[in-house]
Amino acid sequence: AAALDSCHVCGEEAPDYWNREGEIVYCDGCDIQVHLSCYGLTHVPKGDWLCVGCVDAVDAGQAKLGQFGVCALCPLPGGALARLDPHSTWDVAWESPGTHAHVACA
């Protein structure tokens, strides 16, 4: 689990190692927190911001084996997810559908 006020991708607190101006943003749907640069954002979004997992209606914290939202590259639930395109076809023991992976895994 990430520490309070630390990035769910790199695990570091603000400021970001790669960008001294890098801020941490919070998803308004699931409360993941990520540095702008770690999640591929160039600016702080105006208004509510949803991560890819929330936009795709993934509940990674509650996902079970074989369900939509389980990381295609590791068996750990939760965290900052990215959409895989094309979907992963790896045969993994945790039966991921291959649609998403943690940003840190990808």
Coordinates of N, CA and C in Angstrom, one line a residue:
A1 N 0.8 -1.2 0.0 CA 0.0 0.0 0.0 C 0.9 1.2 0.0
A2 N 0.4 2.3 -0.7 CA 1.2 3.5 -0.7 C 1.0 4.3 0.6
A3 N 2.0 5.0 1.0 CA 1.9 5.8 2.1 C 1.0 7.0 1.9
L4 N 0.5 7.6 2.9 CA -0.4 8.7 2.8 C 0.4 9.9 2.1
D5 N -0.3 10.5 1.1 CA 0.3 11.5 0.3 C 1.6 11.1 -0.5
S6 N 1.6 9.9 -0.9 CA 2.7 9.4 -1.8 C 2.1 8.9 -3.1
C7 N 2.8 8.9 -4.1 CA 2.4 8.5 -5.4 C 2.2 7.0 -5.5
H8 N 1.1 6.5 -6.0 CA 0.7 5.1 -6.2 C 1.5 4.4 -7.3
V9 N 2.3 5.2 -8.1 CA 3.1 4.6 -9.1 C 4.5 4.4 -8.6
C10 N 5.1 5.5 -8.1 CA 6.6 5.5 -7.8 C 6.8 5.3 -6.3
G11 N 5.7 5.6 -5.5 CA 5.9 5.5 -4.0 C 6.5 6.7 -3.3
E12 N 6.9 7.7 -4.1 CA 7.6 8.8 -3.5 C 6.5 9.9 -3.2
E13 N 6.9 10.8 -2.3 CA 6.1 11.9 -1.9 C 6.4 13.1 -2.9
A14 N 5.6 14.1 -2.9 CA 5.9 15.3 -3.7 C 7.1 16.0 -3.1
P15 N 8.0 16.7 -3.9 CA 7.9 16.8 -5.3 C 8.4 15.5 -6.0
D16 N 8.1 15.4 -7.2 CA 8.4 14.3 -8.1 C 9.9 14.3 -8.4
Y17 N 10.5 13.1 -8.4 CA 11.9 13.0 -8.8 C 12.2 13.5 -10.2
W18 N 11.3 13.2 -11.1 CA 11.5 13.6 -12.5 C 11.2 15.0 -12.8
N19 N 10.3 15.6 -12.0 CA 9.9 17.0 -12.2 C 9.7 17.7 -10.9
R20 N 10.6 18.5 -10.5 CA 10.6 19.2 -9.2 C 9.3 20.0 -9.0
E21 N 8.6 20.3 -10.1 CA 7.3 21.0 -9.9 C 6.2 20.0 -9.9
G22 N 6.4 18.7 -10.0 CA 5.4 17.7 -10.1 C 4.5 17.7 -8.9
E23 N 3.2 17.8 -9.1 CA 2.3 17.7 -8.0 C 1.6 16.3 -8.0
I24 N 1.1 16.0 -6.8 CA 0.3 14.8 -6.7 C -1.2 15.2 -6.9
V25 N -1.9 14.4 -7.8 CA -3.3 14.6 -8.0 C -4.0 13.4 -7.5
Y26 N -5.3 13.6 -7.1 CA -6.1 12.5 -6.5 C -7.3 12.2 -7.4
C27 N -7.5 11.0 -7.6 CA -8.7 10.6 -8.4 C -9.9 10.8 -7.5
D28 N -10.9 11.5 -8.1 CA -12.2 11.7 -7.3 C -13.1 10.5 -7.2
G29 N -12.7 9.4 -7.9 CA -13.5 8.2 -7.8 C -13.0 7.2 -6.8
C30 N -11.7 7.0 -6.8 CA -11.1 5.9 -5.9 C -10.0 6.4 -5.0
D31 N -9.7 7.7 -5.1 CA -8.7 8.3 -4.2 C -7.3 7.9 -4.4
I32 N -6.9 7.2 -5.6 CA -5.5 7.0 -5.8 C -4.8 8.3 -6.0
Q33 N -3.6 8.4 -5.7 CA -2.8 9.6 -5.8 C -1.6 9.3 -6.6
V34 N -1.3 10.2 -7.6 CA -0.2 10.0 -8.5 C 0.4 11.3 -8.9
H35 N 1.7 11.3 -9.1 CA 2.4 12.5 -9.6 C 1.9 12.7 -11.1
L36 N 1.8 13.9 -11.5 CA 1.4 14.2 -12.8 C 2.3 13.4 -13.8
S37 N 3.6 13.5 -13.7 CA 4.5 12.9 -14.7 C 4.4 11.3 -14.6
C38 N 4.2 10.8 -13.4 CA 4.2 9.3 -13.3 C 2.9 8.7 -14.0
Y39 N 1.9 9.5 -14.1 CA 0.6 9.1 -14.7 C 0.5 9.6 -16.1
G40 N 1.5 10.3 -16.6 CA 1.4 10.8 -18.0 C 0.6 12.1 -18.2
L41 N 0.3 12.8 -17.1 CA -0.4 14.0 -17.2 C 0.5 15.2 -17.3
T42 N 0.1 16.2 -18.1 CA 1.0 17.4 -18.3 C 0.6 18.6 -17.4
H43 N -0.7 18.6 -16.9 CA -1.1 19.7 -16.1 C -2.2 19.1 -15.1
V44 N -2.4 19.9 -14.0 CA -3.4 19.6 -13.1 C -4.8 19.7 -13.7
P45 N -5.6 18.6 -13.8 CA -6.9 18.7 -14.4 C -7.8 19.7 -13.7
K46 N -8.7 20.4 -14.4 CA -9.6 21.3 -13.8 C -10.9 20.5 -13.4
G47 N -11.4 20.8 -12.3 CA -12.6 20.1 -11.8 C -12.3 18.7 -11.4
D48 N -13.3 17.8 -11.4 CA -13.1 16.4 -11.0 C -12.2 15.7 -12.0
W49 N -11.4 14.8 -11.5 CA -10.5 14.0 -12.3 C -10.7 12.6 -11.9
L50 N -10.8 11.7 -12.9 CA -11.0 10.3 -12.7 C -9.8 9.6 -13.4
C51 N -9.2 8.6 -12.7 CA -8.1 7.8 -13.3 C -8.7 6.8 -14.3
V52 N -7.9 6.2 -15.1 CA -8.3 5.2 -16.1 C -9.2 4.1 -15.5
G53 N -8.8 3.6 -14.4 CA -9.6 2.6 -13.7 C -11.0 3.0 -13.5
C54 N -11.2 4.2 -13.0 CA -12.5 4.7 -12.7 C -13.3 5.0 -14.0
V55 N -12.6 5.6 -15.0 CA -13.3 5.9 -16.2 C -13.8 4.6 -16.9
D56 N -13.0 3.5 -16.7 CA -13.4 2.2 -17.2 C -14.3 1.4 -16.3
A57 N -14.7 2.0 -15.2 CA -15.5 1.3 -14.2 C -14.9 0.1 -13.6
V58 N -13.6 0.1 -13.3 CA -12.8 -1.0 -12.7 C -12.8 -0.7 -11.2
D59 N -13.1 -1.7 -10.4 CA -13.0 -1.7 -9.0 C -11.9 -2.6 -8.6
A60 N -10.6 -2.1 -8.9 CA -9.4 -3.0 -8.7 C -9.3 -3.4 -7.3
G61 N -9.7 -2.6 -6.3 CA -9.6 -3.0 -4.9 C -10.5 -4.2 -4.5
Q62 N -11.5 -4.4 -5.3 CA -12.5 -5.5 -5.0 C -12.4 -6.6 -6.0
A63 N -11.5 -6.5 -7.0 CA -11.5 -7.5 -8.1 C -11.0 -8.8 -7.6
K64 N -11.6 -9.9 -8.1 CA -11.3 -11.2 -7.8 C -10.7 -11.9 -9.0
L65 N -10.1 -13.0 -8.8 CA -9.4 -13.7 -9.9 C -10.4 -13.8 -11.1
G66 N -9.9 -13.5 -12.3 CA -10.6 -13.7 -13.5 C -11.5 -12.5 -13.8
Q67 N -11.6 -11.5 -12.9 CA -12.5 -10.4 -13.2 C -11.8 -9.2 -13.9
F68 N -12.6 -8.5 -14.5 CA -12.2 -7.2 -15.2 C -11.5 -6.3 -14.2
G69 N -10.3 -5.9 -14.5 CA -9.6 -4.9 -13.6 C -8.4 -5.5 -12.8
V70 N -8.2 -6.8 -12.9 CA -7.1 -7.4 -12.3 C -5.9 -7.2 -13.2
C71 N -4.7 -6.7 -12.6 CA -3.6 -6.4 -13.4 C -3.2 -7.7 -14.2
A72 N -2.9 -7.4 -15.5 CA -2.5 -8.5 -16.4 C -1.1 -8.9 -16.2
L73 N -0.3 -8.2 -15.5 CA 1.1 -8.5 -15.3 C 1.5 -8.9 -13.9
C74 N 0.7 -8.7 -12.9 CA 1.0 -9.2 -11.6 C -0.4 -9.5 -10.9
P75 N -0.4 -10.2 -9.8 CA -1.6 -10.6 -9.1 C -2.1 -9.6 -8.1
L76 N -1.5 -8.5 -7.9 CA -1.8 -7.5 -6.9 C -3.0 -6.6 -7.3
P77 N -4.0 -6.5 -6.4 CA -5.2 -5.6 -6.7 C -4.9 -4.2 -6.3
G78 N -5.7 -3.3 -6.8 CA -5.6 -1.9 -6.4 C -4.5 -1.2 -7.2
G79 N -4.2 0.1 -6.9 CA -3.2 0.9 -7.5 C -3.6 1.6 -8.7
A80 N -2.7 2.3 -9.3 CA -2.9 3.1 -10.5 C -2.9 2.3 -11.8
L81 N -4.0 2.1 -12.4 CA -4.1 1.2 -13.6 C -4.0 2.0 -14.9
A82 N -3.5 1.3 -15.9 CA -3.5 1.8 -17.3 C -4.2 0.8 -18.2
R83 N -4.8 1.3 -19.2 CA -5.6 0.4 -20.2 C -4.5 -0.2 -21.1
L84 N -4.7 -1.5 -21.4 CA -3.8 -2.2 -22.3 C -4.4 -2.3 -23.7
D85 N -3.7 -1.8 -24.7 CA -4.3 -1.9 -26.1 C -3.1 -2.2 -27.0
P86 N -3.0 -3.4 -27.5 CA -4.0 -4.5 -27.4 C -4.0 -5.1 -26.1
H87 N -5.0 -5.9 -25.8 CA -5.1 -6.6 -24.5 C -4.0 -7.6 -24.4
S88 N -3.6 -7.9 -23.2 CA -2.6 -8.9 -23.0 C -3.2 -10.3 -23.2
T89 N -2.4 -11.2 -23.8 CA -2.9 -12.6 -24.1 C -2.0 -13.5 -23.3
W90 N -1.2 -13.0 -22.3 CA -0.4 -13.9 -21.5 C -1.3 -14.8 -20.7
D91 N -0.8 -16.0 -20.6 CA -1.6 -17.0 -19.7 C -1.0 -16.9 -18.3
V92 N -1.7 -16.3 -17.4 CA -1.2 -16.1 -16.1 C -2.1 -16.8 -15.1
A93 N -1.5 -17.2 -14.0 CA -2.2 -18.0 -13.0 C -3.4 -17.3 -12.3
W94 N -3.4 -16.0 -12.3 CA -4.5 -15.3 -11.6 C -5.6 -14.9 -12.5
E95 N -5.6 -15.5 -13.8 CA -6.8 -15.4 -14.7 C -7.2 -14.0 -15.0
S96 N -6.3 -13.1 -15.2 CA -6.6 -11.7 -15.6 C -7.2 -11.7 -17.0
P97 N -8.3 -10.9 -17.2 CA -8.8 -10.7 -18.6 C -7.8 -10.0 -19.5
G98 N -6.8 -9.4 -19.0 CA -5.8 -8.7 -19.8 C -6.1 -7.3 -20.3
T99 N -7.1 -6.7 -19.7 CA -7.5 -5.4 -20.1 C -6.8 -4.2 -19.5
H100 N -6.2 -4.4 -18.3 CA -5.6 -3.3 -17.5 C -4.3 -3.9 -16.8
A101 N -3.4 -2.9 -16.6 CA -2.2 -3.3 -15.8 C -1.8 -2.1 -15.0
H102 N -1.1 -2.3 -13.9 CA -0.6 -1.2 -13.0 C 0.3 -0.4 -13.9
V103 N 0.4 0.9 -13.7 CA 1.3 1.8 -14.5 C 2.7 1.3 -14.2
A104 N 3.0 1.0 -12.9 CA 4.3 0.5 -12.5 C 4.7 -0.8 -13.2
C105 N 3.7 -1.7 -13.5 CA 4.0 -2.9 -14.1 C 4.2 -2.8 -15.6
A106 N 3.5 -1.9 -16.2 CA 3.5 -1.7 -17.7 C 4.8 -1.0 -18.0

